[in-house]
C-alpha cells in the first residue's frame, strides 16, 4: 500500500494551502462527537477516548510566564488532569517489529478515562504528588516532585501482571515544521559525531516502523522519538486519545475483551460513498499541516542589565557539557538555521526517570533530548510534568547526564541564577 505522507505540495496555490490550514484548524479545535450523528464530518469519537478535541490537551495560544528565577519553592503548579495520559506496556514481553511496544491484552496501549454513553470508561485516573529533595553543595535544598499513579474502577478487570503504567503529559506544540525539516543525514551525522567525540555521552537514533511504507525509518517526534513524521504522530494521537480511526489505524481501539466497545456504533461506516475511517486521510494531512505551521513564539528579550549574567550562564551550560545533547543549532533541508537546543537523539537519563515503557528501540530510561527553546512559555517540564521549574528538571537528570548533574549540584546561588537567565533567553 502506497500512501503519500507529504504535508504540502509546492504546486498548490496559495489559496489551496490556506484552505488546508483552515480545515486543519477546524478539526483541531472543534469537538468530535459520537456516532451516529448528523455531523458526519466529525463523528466517530471513541468508543473509548480521553478527550474530544486536540486542544483539550494541547495549547496553541502560548503566553510567556513570569521569570523562573524564583525557582526554589514548593509551589504546586500542577497541570490539569486532562493533560495526562497513562500508557500501558509489557516491557519483558517480546514485541513485533511493527509494534511500538507490547500492550496490555485487555486494555491495550493506553487507558481511556472517557467513553461514549453505551460503553464503560476503562478507569478513573488519580495522581498523588510525592516529594524528595535535592541538596546543592552550598546547603540549599530543592524540593523535587514526582507522581504516584492510581487507576481506580478498572472496568474490565485488573491489568495483566506483566503490565506497567507510564504517565505522559501532552507536549507543547512549537516549531514542529522546523523539526520535521531536519535532513536525516544531519541526525545520523550527529550520532556519529557524538560517538567519536563524546562516547560516554553519545546519543542514538530510534529506529521506528513507518505504517505508510511498512519500512523501518528514523524517529524524531514524541518523548522517545517513536514517530517518524507529523502525519503518523497526528494519527497516533487521534487514535489513542480520541478513538479516531484513520488509514494508519483502521480498526477501533477495542480489545476482544471489551464487547461493549466492539458493539458500539461506528462512524462513517453507513456511508458507502465515503471512506470508513473516522478521520479521512485529507483531513489527517490538514491537521498535521496546521500543527506544523503553528507559529514559534518570539524569544523573550533579556534586559540589558542581565546580559552579563546571560553570558555567564551560557558558559556554565557549556562547561557542564549540557551543550553536547542540547545541541544549539539545526538546519532545515533548505539550509535555514534554527536553534532548538536539541540533537533529537535518545539519551539514557537514568533509573529515576525510567518509565517502564520501551518504544521500538528506545529503552525504558532513554528519552529524546527535549528542545530548550522558548522555556518562558512552558509551565512544566519532563515527560510526565513532574518538574515545575528548570532547576527541578536538571536535578532529575541521571544516567549519561549524571556528571553534568554533579557539576550543577556544585553551582553557587548566583551561578544558578545566571544559568536560568540563559535558559530563559532561548
Coordinates of N, CA, C and O in Angstrom, one line a residue, residues 334-406:
X334 N 16.6 23.2 3.5 CA 16.9 24.3 2.6 C 18.1 25.1 3.1 O 18.5 26.1 2.6
X335 N 18.7 24.7 4.3 CA 19.9 25.3 4.8 C 19.6 26.4 5.8 O 20.5 27.1 6.3
X336 N 18.3 26.6 6.2 CA 17.9 27.7 7.1 C 18.3 27.2 8.5 O 17.9 26.2 9.0
X337 N 19.0 28.0 9.3 CA 19.4 27.7 10.6 C 18.3 28.0 11.6 O 17.6 29.1 11.5
X338 N 18.1 27.2 12.6 CA 17.3 27.5 13.7 C 17.9 26.9 15.0 O 18.8 26.1 14.9
X339 N 17.4 27.2 16.2 CA 18.1 27.0 17.4 C 17.2 26.3 18.5 O 16.8 27.0 19.4
X340 N 16.9 25.0 18.3 CA 16.1 24.3 19.3 C 16.8 23.8 20.5 O 16.1 23.4 21.5
X341 N 18.1 23.8 20.5 CA 18.9 23.2 21.6 C 18.5 21.8 21.9 O 18.1 21.4 23.0
X342 N 18.6 21.0 20.8 CA 18.3 19.6 20.9 C 19.0 18.9 19.8 O 19.1 19.4 18.7
X343 N 19.6 17.7 20.0 CA 20.1 16.8 19.0 C 19.1 15.8 18.4 O 19.3 15.1 17.5
X344 N 17.9 15.8 19.1 CA 16.8 14.9 18.8 C 17.2 13.4 18.7 O 16.6 12.6 18.0
X345 N 18.2 13.1 19.6 CA 18.6 11.7 19.7 C 18.2 11.2 21.1 O 17.8 12.0 22.0
X346 N 18.2 9.9 21.3 CA 17.9 9.3 22.5 C 19.1 9.3 23.4 O 20.2 9.0 23.0
X347 N 18.9 9.6 24.7 CA 20.0 9.6 25.7 C 19.4 8.9 27.0 O 18.2 9.0 27.3
X348 N 20.2 8.1 27.7 CA 19.9 7.5 28.9 C 19.9 8.5 30.0 O 21.0 9.0 30.4
X349 N 18.8 8.7 30.7 CA 18.7 9.7 31.8 C 18.6 9.0 33.1 O 18.3 9.7 34.1
X350 N 18.8 7.7 33.2 CA 18.9 7.1 34.5 C 17.6 6.5 35.0 O 16.5 6.7 34.4
X351 N 17.7 5.7 36.0 CA 16.5 4.9 36.5 C 15.5 5.8 37.2 O 14.3 5.4 37.2
X352 N 15.8 6.9 37.7 CA 14.8 7.8 38.3 C 13.8 8.3 37.3 O 12.7 8.6 37.7
X353 N 14.2 8.4 36.1 CA 13.3 8.9 35.0 C 12.8 7.8 34.2 O 12.0 8.0 33.2
X354 N 13.2 6.6 34.4 CA 12.8 5.4 33.6 C 11.3 5.2 33.9 O 10.8 5.4 35.0
X355 N 10.5 4.9 32.8 CA 9.1 4.8 32.9 C 8.5 3.5 32.6 O 7.3 3.4 32.3
X356 N 9.3 2.5 32.5 CA 8.9 1.1 32.3 C 8.4 0.9 30.9 O 7.7 -0.1 30.6
X357 N 8.6 1.8 30.0 CA 8.0 1.7 28.6 C 9.1 1.8 27.5 O 9.5 2.9 27.2
X358 N 9.5 0.7 26.9 CA 10.3 0.8 25.7 C 9.4 1.1 24.5 O 8.2 0.7 24.5
X359 N 10.0 1.8 23.6 CA 9.3 2.2 22.4 C 10.2 1.9 21.2 O 11.2 2.6 21.0
X360 N 9.8 0.9 20.4 CA 10.7 0.5 19.3 C 12.1 0.1 19.9 O 12.2 -0.7 20.8
X361 N 13.1 0.9 19.5 CA 14.4 0.5 20.0 C 14.8 1.4 21.2 O 15.9 1.2 21.8
X362 N 13.9 2.3 21.6 CA 14.2 3.2 22.8 C 14.0 2.3 24.1 O 12.9 1.7 24.2
X363 N 14.9 2.4 25.0 CA 14.8 1.6 26.2 C 14.0 2.4 27.3 O 13.7 3.6 27.0
X364 N 13.7 1.8 28.4 CA 12.8 2.5 29.4 C 13.4 3.7 29.9 O 12.7 4.6 30.3
X365 N 14.7 3.8 30.0 CA 15.3 5.0 30.6 C 15.9 6.0 29.6 O 16.5 7.0 29.9
X366 N 15.6 5.7 28.3 CA 16.0 6.6 27.2 C 15.0 7.6 26.8 O 13.8 7.2 26.6
X367 N 15.4 8.8 26.6 CA 14.4 9.9 26.2 C 15.1 10.7 25.1 O 16.3 10.9 25.0
X368 N 14.2 11.2 24.1 CA 14.7 12.1 23.1 C 15.1 13.4 23.8 O 14.3 13.9 24.7
X369 N 16.2 14.0 23.5 CA 16.6 15.3 24.1 C 15.5 16.3 23.9 O 15.1 16.7 22.8
X370 N 15.0 16.9 25.0 CA 14.0 17.9 24.9 C 14.5 19.2 24.4 O 15.5 19.7 24.9
X371 N 13.8 19.8 23.4 CA 14.2 21.1 22.9 C 14.1 22.1 24.0 O 13.1 22.1 24.8
X372 N 15.1 23.0 24.1 CA 15.0 24.0 25.2 C 14.6 25.4 24.8 O 14.7 26.4 25.5
X373 N 14.2 25.5 23.5 CA 13.8 26.9 23.1 C 12.5 27.3 23.7 O 11.6 26.5 24.0
X374 N 12.3 28.6 23.9 CA 11.1 29.2 24.5 C 10.7 28.7 25.8 O 9.5 28.4 26.1
X375 N 11.7 28.5 26.7 CA 11.3 28.0 28.0 C 10.4 28.9 28.8 O 9.6 28.4 29.7
X376 N 10.4 30.2 28.5 CA 9.5 31.1 29.2 C 8.0 30.9 28.9 O 7.1 31.4 29.5
X377 N 7.7 30.1 27.9 CA 6.4 29.8 27.5 C 5.9 28.4 28.1 O 4.7 28.0 27.9
X378 N 6.7 27.8 28.8 CA 6.4 26.4 29.4 C 6.1 26.5 30.8 O 6.7 27.3 31.6
X379 N 5.2 25.7 31.3 CA 4.7 25.7 32.7 C 5.1 24.4 33.4 O 4.9 24.4 34.6
X380 N 5.6 23.4 32.7 CA 6.1 22.2 33.4 C 7.1 21.5 32.5 O 7.1 21.8 31.3
X381 N 7.9 20.6 33.0 CA 9.0 20.0 32.3 C 9.0 18.5 32.6 O 8.5 18.0 33.5
X382 N 9.7 17.8 31.7 CA 9.9 16.4 31.6 C 8.7 15.7 31.1 O 7.6 16.3 31.0
X383 N 8.8 14.4 30.9 CA 7.8 13.6 30.1 C 6.5 13.5 30.9 O 5.4 13.3 30.3
X384 N 6.5 13.6 32.2 CA 5.3 13.5 33.0 C 4.9 14.8 33.8 O 4.1 14.8 34.7
X385 N 5.6 15.9 33.4 CA 5.3 17.1 34.0 C 5.6 17.3 35.5 O 5.1 18.1 36.2
X386 N 6.5 16.4 36.0 CA 6.8 16.4 37.4 C 7.6 17.6 37.8 O 7.5 18.1 38.9
X387 N 8.4 18.1 36.9 CA 9.3 19.3 37.2 C 8.5 20.6 37.0 O 8.1 20.9 35.9
X388 N 8.4 21.4 38.0 CA 7.8 22.6 38.0 C 8.7 23.7 37.5 O 8.2 24.8 37.0
X389 N 10.0 23.5 37.5 CA 10.9 24.5 37.1 C 12.1 23.9 36.3 O 12.2 22.7 36.4
X390 N 12.9 24.7 35.7 CA 14.1 24.2 35.0 C 15.1 23.6 36.0 O 15.7 22.6 35.7
X391 N 15.2 24.2 37.2 CA 16.1 23.7 38.1 C 15.7 22.3 38.5 O 16.6 21.4 38.7
X392 N 14.4 22.1 38.7 CA 14.0 20.7 39.1 C 14.2 19.7 38.0 O 14.7 18.6 38.2
X393 N 14.0 20.2 36.7 CA 14.2 19.3 35.6 C 15.7 18.8 35.5 O 16.0 17.7 35.3
X394 N 16.6 19.8 35.7 CA 18.0 19.4 35.7 C 18.4 18.5 36.8 O 19.1 17.5 36.6
X395 N 17.8 18.7 38.0 CA 18.1 17.9 39.1 C 17.7 16.4 39.0 O 18.2 15.5 39.6
X396 N 16.7 16.2 38.1 CA 16.2 14.8 37.9 C 17.2 14.1 36.9 O 17.1 12.8 36.8
X397 N 18.0 14.7 36.2 CA 18.9 14.1 35.2 C 19.8 13.1 35.8 O 20.6 13.5 36.8
X398 N 19.9 11.9 35.3 CA 20.9 10.9 35.8 C 21.4 10.2 34.6 O 21.4 10.7 33.5
X399 N 21.9 9.0 34.7 CA 22.4 8.2 33.6 C 23.6 8.9 33.0 O 24.6 9.3 33.6
X400 N 23.5 9.1 31.7 CA 24.5 9.8 30.9 C 24.7 11.2 31.4 O 25.8 11.8 31.1
X401 N 23.7 11.8 32.0 CA 23.8 13.2 32.5 C 24.2 13.3 33.9 O 24.2 14.4 34.5
X402 N 24.6 12.2 34.5 CA 25.0 12.2 36.0 C 26.1 13.2 36.3 O 26.1 13.9 37.3
X403 N 27.2 13.2 35.4 CA 28.3 14.0 35.6 C 27.9 15.5 35.5 O 28.4 16.4 36.2
X404 N 27.0 15.8 34.6 CA 26.5 17.2 34.4 C 25.7 17.6 35.7 O 25.8 18.7 36.1
X405 N 24.9 16.7 36.2 CA 24.1 17.0 37.4 C 25.1 17.2 38.6 O 24.8 18.1 39.4
X406 N 26.2 16.5 38.7 CA 27.1 16.7 39.8 C 27.7 18.1 39.7 O 27.9 18.8 40.7

